[in-house]
CSV table of C-alpha atoms and ligand atoms in Angstrom, one decimal:
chain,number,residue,atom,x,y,z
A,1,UNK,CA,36.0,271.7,9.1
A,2,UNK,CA,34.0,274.6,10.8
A,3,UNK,CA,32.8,277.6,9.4
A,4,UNK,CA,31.1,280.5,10.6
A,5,UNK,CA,28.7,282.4,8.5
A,6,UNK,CA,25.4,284.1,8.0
A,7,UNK,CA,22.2,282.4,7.4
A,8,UNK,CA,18.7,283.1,5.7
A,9,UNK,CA,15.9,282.8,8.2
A,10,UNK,CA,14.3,280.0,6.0
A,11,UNK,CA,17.4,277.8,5.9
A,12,UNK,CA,15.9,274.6,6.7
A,13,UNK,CA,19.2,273.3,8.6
A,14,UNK,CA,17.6,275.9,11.3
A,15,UNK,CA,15.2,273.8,11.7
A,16,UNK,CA,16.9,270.3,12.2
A,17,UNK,CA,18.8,272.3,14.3
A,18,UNK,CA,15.9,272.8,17.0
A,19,UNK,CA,14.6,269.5,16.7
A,20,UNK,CA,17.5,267.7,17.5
A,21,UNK,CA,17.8,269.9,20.7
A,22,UNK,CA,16.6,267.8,24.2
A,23,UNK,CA,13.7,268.7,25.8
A,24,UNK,CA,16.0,270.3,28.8
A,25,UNK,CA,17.8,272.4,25.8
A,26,UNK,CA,14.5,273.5,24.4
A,27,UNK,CA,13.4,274.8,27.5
A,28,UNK,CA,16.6,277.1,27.7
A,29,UNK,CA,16.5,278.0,24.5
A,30,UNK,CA,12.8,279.3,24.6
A,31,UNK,CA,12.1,279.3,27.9
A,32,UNK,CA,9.7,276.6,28.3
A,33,UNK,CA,8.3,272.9,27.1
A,34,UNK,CA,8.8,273.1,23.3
A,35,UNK,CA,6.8,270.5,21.2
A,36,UNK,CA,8.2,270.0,17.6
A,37,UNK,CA,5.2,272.0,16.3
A,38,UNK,CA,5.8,274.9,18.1
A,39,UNK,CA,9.8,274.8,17.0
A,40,UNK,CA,8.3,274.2,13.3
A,41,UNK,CA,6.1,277.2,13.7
A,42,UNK,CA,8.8,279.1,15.6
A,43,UNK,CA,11.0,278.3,12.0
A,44,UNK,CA,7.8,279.5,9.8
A,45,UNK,CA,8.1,282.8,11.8
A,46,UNK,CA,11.4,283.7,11.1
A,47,UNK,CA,11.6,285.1,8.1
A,48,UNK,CA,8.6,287.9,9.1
A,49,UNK,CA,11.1,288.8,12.3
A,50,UNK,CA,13.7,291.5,12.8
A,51,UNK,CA,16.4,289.3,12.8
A,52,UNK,CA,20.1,288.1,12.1
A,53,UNK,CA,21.3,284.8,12.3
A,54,UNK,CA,24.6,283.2,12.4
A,55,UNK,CA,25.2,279.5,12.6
A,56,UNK,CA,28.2,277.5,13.0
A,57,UNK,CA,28.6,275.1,10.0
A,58,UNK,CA,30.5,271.5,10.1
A,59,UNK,CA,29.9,270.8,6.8
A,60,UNK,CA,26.5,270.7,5.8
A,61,UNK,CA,25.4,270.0,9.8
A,62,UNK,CA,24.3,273.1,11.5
A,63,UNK,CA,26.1,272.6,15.2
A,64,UNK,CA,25.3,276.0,16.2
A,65,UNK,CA,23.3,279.1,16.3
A,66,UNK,CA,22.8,282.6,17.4
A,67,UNK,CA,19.7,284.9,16.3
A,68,UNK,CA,19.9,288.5,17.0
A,69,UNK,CA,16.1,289.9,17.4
A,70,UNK,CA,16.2,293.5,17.1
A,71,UNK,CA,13.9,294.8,19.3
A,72,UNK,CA,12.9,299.0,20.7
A,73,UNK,CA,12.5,299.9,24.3
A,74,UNK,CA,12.4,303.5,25.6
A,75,UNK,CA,13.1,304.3,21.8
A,76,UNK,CA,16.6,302.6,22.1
A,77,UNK,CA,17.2,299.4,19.9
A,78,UNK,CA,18.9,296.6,21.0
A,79,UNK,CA,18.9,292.9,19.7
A,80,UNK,CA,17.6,290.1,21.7
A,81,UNK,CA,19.8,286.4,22.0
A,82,UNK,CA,18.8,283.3,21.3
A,83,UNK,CA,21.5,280.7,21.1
A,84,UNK,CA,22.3,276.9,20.6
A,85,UNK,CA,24.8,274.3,20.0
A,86,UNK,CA,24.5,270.8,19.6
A,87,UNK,CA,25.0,269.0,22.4
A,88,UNK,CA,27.6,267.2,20.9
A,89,UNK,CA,29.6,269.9,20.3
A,90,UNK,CA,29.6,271.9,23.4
A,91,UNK,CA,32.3,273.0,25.5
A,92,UNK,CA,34.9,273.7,22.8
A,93,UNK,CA,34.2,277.8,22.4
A,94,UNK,CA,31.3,277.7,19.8
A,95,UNK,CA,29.2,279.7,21.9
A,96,UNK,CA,31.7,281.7,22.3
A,97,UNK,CA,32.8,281.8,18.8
A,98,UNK,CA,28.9,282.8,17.9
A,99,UNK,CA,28.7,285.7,19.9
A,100,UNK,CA,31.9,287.3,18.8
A,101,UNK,CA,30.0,287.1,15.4
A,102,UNK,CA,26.9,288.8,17.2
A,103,UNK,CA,29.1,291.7,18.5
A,104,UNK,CA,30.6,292.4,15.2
A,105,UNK,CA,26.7,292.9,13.9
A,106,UNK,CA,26.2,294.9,16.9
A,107,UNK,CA,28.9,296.8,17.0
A,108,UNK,CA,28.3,297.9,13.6
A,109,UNK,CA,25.1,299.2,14.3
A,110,UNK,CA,25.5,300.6,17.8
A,111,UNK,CA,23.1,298.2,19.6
A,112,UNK,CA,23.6,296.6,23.3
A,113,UNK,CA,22.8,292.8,23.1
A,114,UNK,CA,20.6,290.9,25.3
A,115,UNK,CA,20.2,287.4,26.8
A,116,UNK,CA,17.5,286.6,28.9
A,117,UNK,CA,18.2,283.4,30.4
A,118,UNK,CA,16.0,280.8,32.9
A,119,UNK,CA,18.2,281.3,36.2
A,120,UNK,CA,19.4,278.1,36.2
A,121,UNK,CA,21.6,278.5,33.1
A,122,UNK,CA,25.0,279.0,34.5
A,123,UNK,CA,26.4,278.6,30.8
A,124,UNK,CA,25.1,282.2,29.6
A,125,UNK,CA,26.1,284.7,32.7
A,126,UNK,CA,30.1,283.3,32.1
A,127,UNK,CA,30.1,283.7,28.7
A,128,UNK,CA,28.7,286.8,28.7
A,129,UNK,CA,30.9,287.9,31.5
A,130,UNK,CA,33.8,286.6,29.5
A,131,UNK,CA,33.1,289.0,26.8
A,132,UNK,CA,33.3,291.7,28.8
A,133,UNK,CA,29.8,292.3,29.8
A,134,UNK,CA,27.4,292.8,33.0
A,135,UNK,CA,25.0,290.0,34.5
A,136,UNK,CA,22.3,290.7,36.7
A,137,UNK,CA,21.5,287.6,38.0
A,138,UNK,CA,18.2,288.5,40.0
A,139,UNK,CA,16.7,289.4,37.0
A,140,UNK,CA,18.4,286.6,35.0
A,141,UNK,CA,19.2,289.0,32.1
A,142,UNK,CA,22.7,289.3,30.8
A,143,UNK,CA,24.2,292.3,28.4
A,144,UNK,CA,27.0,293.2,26.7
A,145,UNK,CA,26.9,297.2,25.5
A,146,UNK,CA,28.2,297.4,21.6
A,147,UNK,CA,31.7,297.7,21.4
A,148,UNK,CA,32.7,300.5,18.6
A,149,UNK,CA,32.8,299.7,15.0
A,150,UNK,CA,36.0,298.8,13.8
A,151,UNK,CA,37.9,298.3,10.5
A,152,UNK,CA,37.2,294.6,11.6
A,153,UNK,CA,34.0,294.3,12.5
A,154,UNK,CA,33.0,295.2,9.3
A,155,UNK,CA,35.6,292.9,7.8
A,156,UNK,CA,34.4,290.1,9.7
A,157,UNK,CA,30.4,290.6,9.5
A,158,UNK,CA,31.2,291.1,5.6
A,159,UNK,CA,32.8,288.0,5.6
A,160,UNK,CA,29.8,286.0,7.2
A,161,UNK,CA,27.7,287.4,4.8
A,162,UNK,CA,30.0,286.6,1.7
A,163,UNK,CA,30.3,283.1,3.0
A,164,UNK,CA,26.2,282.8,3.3
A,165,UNK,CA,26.3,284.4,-0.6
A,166,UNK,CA,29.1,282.0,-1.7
A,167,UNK,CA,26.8,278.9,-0.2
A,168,UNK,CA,23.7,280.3,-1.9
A,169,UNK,CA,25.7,280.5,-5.4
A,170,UNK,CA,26.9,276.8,-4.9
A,171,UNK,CA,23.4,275.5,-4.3
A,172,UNK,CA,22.1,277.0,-7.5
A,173,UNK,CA,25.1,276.1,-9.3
A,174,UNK,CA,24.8,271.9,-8.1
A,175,UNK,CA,20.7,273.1,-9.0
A,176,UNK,CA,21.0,274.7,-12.3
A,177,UNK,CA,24.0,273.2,-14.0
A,178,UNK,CA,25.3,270.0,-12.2
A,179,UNK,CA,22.0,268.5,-12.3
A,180,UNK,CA,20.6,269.1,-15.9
A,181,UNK,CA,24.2,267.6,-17.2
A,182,UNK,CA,23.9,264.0,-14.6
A,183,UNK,CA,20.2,264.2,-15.8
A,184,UNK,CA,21.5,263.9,-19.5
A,185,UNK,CA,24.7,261.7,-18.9
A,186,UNK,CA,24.6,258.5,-20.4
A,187,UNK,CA,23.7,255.6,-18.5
A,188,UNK,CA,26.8,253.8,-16.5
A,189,UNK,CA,26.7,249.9,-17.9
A,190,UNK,CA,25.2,247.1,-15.3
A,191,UNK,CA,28.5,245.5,-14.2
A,192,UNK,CA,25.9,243.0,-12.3
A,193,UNK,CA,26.7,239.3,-13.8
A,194,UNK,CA,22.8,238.9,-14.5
A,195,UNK,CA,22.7,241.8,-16.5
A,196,UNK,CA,26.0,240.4,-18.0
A,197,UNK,CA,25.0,237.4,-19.1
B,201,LIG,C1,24.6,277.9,26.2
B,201,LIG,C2,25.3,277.1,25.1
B,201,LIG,C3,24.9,277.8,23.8
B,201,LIG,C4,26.8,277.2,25.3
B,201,LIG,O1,27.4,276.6,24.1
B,201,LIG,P1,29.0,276.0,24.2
B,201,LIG,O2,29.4,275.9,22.8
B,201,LIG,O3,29.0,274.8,25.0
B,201,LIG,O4,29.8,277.2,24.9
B,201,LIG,P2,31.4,277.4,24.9
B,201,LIG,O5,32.0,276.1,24.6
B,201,LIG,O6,31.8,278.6,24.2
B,201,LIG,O7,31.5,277.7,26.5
B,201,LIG,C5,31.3,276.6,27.4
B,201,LIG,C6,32.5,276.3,28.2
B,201,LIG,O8,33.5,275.8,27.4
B,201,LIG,C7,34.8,276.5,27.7
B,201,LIG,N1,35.6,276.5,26.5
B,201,LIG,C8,36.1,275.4,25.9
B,201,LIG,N2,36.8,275.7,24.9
B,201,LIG,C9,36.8,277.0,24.7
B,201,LIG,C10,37.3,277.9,23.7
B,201,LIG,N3,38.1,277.5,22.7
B,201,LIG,N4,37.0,279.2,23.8
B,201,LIG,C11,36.2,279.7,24.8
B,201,LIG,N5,35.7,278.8,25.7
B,201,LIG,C12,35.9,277.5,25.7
B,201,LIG,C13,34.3,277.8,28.2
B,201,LIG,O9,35.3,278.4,29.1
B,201,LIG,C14,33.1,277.4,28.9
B,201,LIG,O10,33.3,277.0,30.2
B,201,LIG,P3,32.5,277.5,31.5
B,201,LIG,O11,31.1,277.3,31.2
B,201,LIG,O12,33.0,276.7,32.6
B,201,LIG,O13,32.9,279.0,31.6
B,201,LIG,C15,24.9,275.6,25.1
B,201,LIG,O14,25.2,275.1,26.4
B,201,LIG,C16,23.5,275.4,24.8
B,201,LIG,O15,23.1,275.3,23.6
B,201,LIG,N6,22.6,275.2,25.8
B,201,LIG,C17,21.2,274.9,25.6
B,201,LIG,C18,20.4,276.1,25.1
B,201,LIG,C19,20.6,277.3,25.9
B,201,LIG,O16,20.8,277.2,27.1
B,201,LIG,N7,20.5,278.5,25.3
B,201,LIG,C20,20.7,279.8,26.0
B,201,LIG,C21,19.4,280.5,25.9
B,201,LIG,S1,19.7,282.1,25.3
C-alpha cells in the first residue's frame, strides 16, 4: 500500500533513499556528480535547514520524496524543490502525487514554489505545467504561485503530519513495550531432532 505523509529530516529512510538513486538521478536531483559522502552529509544537514519534507511510503520503503526549502529573496519567501522517486516506481503520478502535498504546505502559508532544474529534465517543466504553473525554460526554473488556503489544504497537510506522528508513536510503542515483553518471553523449545534426542 502507499501512503503519503510527513517526514522528520533525520529519518534515515531519507537516506537509503538517495543512495539508491543512479548517478544520472543524482545529478538531477542536486545538480551535479553526487558521491555517497556528499548525499550522507547532504542527510547530516537536514535537520539544521528550513525545510519540509514529504515522502511517499510503500511500506517501510521510501519510493519518494519532495523537500520544500524555504528560502527569502527581495524579502518574499518562497520554498525551493527538491524531488525524487525511485526509479522503479516512476511514471505512475508519484511525482505528481508529492507535489500536490507541497502545494497544500504552500498554500497554507502563502509561498510560490520553486524548481530549479538542469535543462535537460523534461520530467519537471510538464509536471509543473500540469499543476497549473509557469516554466521558463531559458532559465531552466519552473514555479507554481500558492494557490489559496482552503478548508482542505489544511485538512490534508494535517493529515501528513498526523500520519508522520501516528508512525513516530508506533516505533516507540514496537521500542518501549513490544520489545521488553519478547525480551522476557520464555524461550520457544528446539523442535531440532538433535536437541530432541
Ligand atoms: C522527476 C521525477 C521526480 C518524476 O517522478 P515520477 O513519479 O516519474 O512522475 P509522475 O509519474 O508523476 O509523472 C511522470 C509521467 O507519468 C505520467 N503519469 C502516469 N500516471 C500518472 C498519474 N496517475 N497521475 C499523473 N501523472 C501520471 C505523467 O503524465 C508523466 O508523463 P509525462 O512526463 O509524459 O508528462 C523522477 O523522474 C525523478 O526522480 N527523476 C530523477 C531526479 C530528478 O530529476 N529530480 C528533479 C530535480 S528537482
Amino acid at each position: 500500500m502507499v501512503a503519503y505523509r510527513s517526514l522528520a529530516a533525520d529519518d534515515p529512510k531519507i537516506l537509503e533513499h538517495f543512495l539508491a538513486l543512479t548517478p544520472e538521478d543524482r545529478r538531477c536531483r542536486f545538480h551535479g556528480a553526487t558521491s555517497d559522502e556528499r548525499i550522507a552529509q547532504y542527510c547530516a544537514g537536514m535537520a539544521g535547514r528550513e525545510a519540509h519534507l514529504v515522502g511517499c511510503l510503500e511500506g517501510e520503503r521510501l519510493v519518494g520524496l519532495i523537500e520544500i526549502a524555504l528560502s527569502e529573496e527581495n524579502g518574499r519567501r518562497h520554498g525551493e524543490v527538491g524531488m525524487s522517486v525511485a526509479a522503479d516506481r516512476r511514471d505512475r503520478g508519484i511525482g505528481h502525487a508529492l507535489v500536490a502535498h507541497a502545494l497544500d504546505y504552500a498554500a497554507n502559508r502563502g509561498l510560490a514554489l520553486v524548481f530549479g532544474y538542469l535543462p535537460d529534465n523534461t520530467r519537471i517543466p510538464r509536471i509543473v505545467l500540469d499543476h497549473g504553473g509557469h516554466v521558463d525554460r531559458l532559465a531552466a526554473e519552473a514555479a507554481l504561485e500558492a494557490p489559496a488556503p482552503t478548508l482542505f489544504s489544511v485538512s490534508l497537510e494535517a493529515l501528513d503530519d498526523a500520519a508522520l506522528y501516528s508512525a513516530k508513536l508506533i516505533e516507540l510503542w514496537r521500542k518501549a513495550l513490544l520489545a521488553p515483553l519478547e525480551a522476557t518471553a520464555p524461550a520457544k523449545p528446539d523442535p531440532s531432532p538433535s536437541a530432541a534426542g
